[in-house]
Coordinates of C-alpha atoms in Angstrom, one line a residue:
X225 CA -4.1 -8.1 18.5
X226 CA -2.3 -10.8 16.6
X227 CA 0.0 -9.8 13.9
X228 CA 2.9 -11.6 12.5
X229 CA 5.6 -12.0 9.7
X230 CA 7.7 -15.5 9.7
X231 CA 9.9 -17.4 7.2
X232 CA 8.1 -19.7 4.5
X233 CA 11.1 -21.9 4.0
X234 CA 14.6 -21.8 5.1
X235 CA 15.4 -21.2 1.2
X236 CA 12.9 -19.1 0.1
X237 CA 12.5 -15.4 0.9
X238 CA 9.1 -15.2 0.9
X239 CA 7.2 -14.3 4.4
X240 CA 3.7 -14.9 5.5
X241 CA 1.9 -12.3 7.2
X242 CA -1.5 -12.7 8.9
X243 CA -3.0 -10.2 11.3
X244 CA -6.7 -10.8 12.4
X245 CA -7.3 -7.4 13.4
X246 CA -8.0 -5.4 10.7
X247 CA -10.6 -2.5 11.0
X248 CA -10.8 0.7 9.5
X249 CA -7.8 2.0 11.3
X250 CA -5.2 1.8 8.8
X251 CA -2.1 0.1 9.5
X252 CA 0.5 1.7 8.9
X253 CA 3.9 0.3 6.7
X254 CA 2.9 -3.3 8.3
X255 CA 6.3 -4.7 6.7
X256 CA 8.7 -1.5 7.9
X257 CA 9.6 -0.9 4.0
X258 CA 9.4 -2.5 0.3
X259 CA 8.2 -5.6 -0.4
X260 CA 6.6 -7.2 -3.3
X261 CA 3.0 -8.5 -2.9
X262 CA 2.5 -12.2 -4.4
X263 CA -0.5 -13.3 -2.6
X264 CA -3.3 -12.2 0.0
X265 CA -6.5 -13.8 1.6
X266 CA -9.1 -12.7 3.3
X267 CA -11.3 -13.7 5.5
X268 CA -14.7 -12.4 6.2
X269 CA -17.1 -13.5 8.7
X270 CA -19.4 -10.7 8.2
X271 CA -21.3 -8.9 5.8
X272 CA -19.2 -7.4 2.8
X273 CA -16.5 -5.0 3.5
X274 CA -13.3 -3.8 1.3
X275 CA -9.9 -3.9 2.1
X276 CA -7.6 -1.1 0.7
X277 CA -4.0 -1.6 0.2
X278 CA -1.7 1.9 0.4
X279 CA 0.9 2.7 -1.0
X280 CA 2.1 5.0 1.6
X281 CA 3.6 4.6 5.1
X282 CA 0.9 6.8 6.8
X283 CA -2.5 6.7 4.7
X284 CA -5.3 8.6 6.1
X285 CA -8.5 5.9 5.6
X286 CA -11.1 7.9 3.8
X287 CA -8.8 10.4 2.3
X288 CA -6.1 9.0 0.7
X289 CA -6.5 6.8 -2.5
X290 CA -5.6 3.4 -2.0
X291 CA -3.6 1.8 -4.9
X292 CA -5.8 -1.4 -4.3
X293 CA -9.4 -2.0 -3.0
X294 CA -10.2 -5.9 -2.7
X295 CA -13.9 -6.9 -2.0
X296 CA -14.3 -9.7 0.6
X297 CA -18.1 -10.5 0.8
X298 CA -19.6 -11.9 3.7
X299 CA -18.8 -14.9 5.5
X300 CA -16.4 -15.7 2.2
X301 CA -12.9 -16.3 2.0
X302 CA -11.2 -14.8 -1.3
X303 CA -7.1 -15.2 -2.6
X304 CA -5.8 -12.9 -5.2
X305 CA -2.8 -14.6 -6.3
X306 CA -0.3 -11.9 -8.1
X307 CA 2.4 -14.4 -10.1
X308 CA 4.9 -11.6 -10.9
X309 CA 3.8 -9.9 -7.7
X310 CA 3.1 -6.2 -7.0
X311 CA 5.9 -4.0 -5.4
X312 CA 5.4 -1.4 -2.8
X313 CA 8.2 0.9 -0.8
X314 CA 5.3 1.2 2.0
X315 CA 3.0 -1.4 2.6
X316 CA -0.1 -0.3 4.8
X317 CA -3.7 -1.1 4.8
X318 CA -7.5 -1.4 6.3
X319 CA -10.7 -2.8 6.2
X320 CA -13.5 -0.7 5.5
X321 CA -17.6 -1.0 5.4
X322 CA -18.1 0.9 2.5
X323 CA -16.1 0.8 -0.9
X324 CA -14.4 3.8 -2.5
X325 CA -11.9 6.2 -1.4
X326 CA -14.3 7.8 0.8
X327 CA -15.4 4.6 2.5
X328 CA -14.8 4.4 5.9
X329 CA -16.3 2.5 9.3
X330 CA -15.1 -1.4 10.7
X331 CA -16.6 -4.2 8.7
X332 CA -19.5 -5.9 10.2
X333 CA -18.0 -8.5 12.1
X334 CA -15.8 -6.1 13.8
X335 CA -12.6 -7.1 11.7
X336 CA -11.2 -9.5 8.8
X337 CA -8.6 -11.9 8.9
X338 CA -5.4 -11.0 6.1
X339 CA -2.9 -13.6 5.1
X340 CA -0.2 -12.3 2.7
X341 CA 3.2 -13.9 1.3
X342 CA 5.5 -11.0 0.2
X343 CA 8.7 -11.1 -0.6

């Protein structure tokens, strides 16, 4: 498991995240509380799968609504860039198989790969 937050600049606030583990177990408030979201990437070595971005600091993955479902499709890399960014008080998310609210079950490949600058 390999998930991290560091410093962009010495001047900047922004932070990069990656964690290249992400299944359909959600994880929960990844940041520990708000942030603004101003960029995320994923990347998918499988077949196509969704990520879904919560709101919440303890989503249930196939219950809850996400605020934000991003398709990555297989063996693709996407970037949403968000310029004036989007804020959240929790920050928590997941990869699923199938899209929807109901979609549930790892990706493919096991897991994706999620880069995201917040600040």
């Amino acid at each position: 498991m390999a998930r991290f937050t560091g410093k962009r600049s010495v001047t900047q606030v922004d932070y990069l995240a990656k964690d290249d583990t992400v299944t359909a177990a959600a994880v929960d408030d990844f940041f520990g509380g708000a942030v603004v979201l101003h960029s995320i990437h994923l990347e998918n070595t499988g077949a196509t799968c969704y990520a879904k971005i919560y709101e919440s600091a303890d989503p249930l993955v196939g219950t809850t609504d996400p605020d934000i479902i991003l398709q990555a499709d297989g063996s693709e890399e996407v970037v949403w860039t968000i310029i004036e960014g989007i804020a959240f008080t929790h920050f928590s998310y997941a990869a699923v198989a199938t899209a929807g609210t109901a979609g549930v079950g790892n990706p493919a490949a096991g897991n994706i790969d999620i880069f995201m600058v917040v600040r």
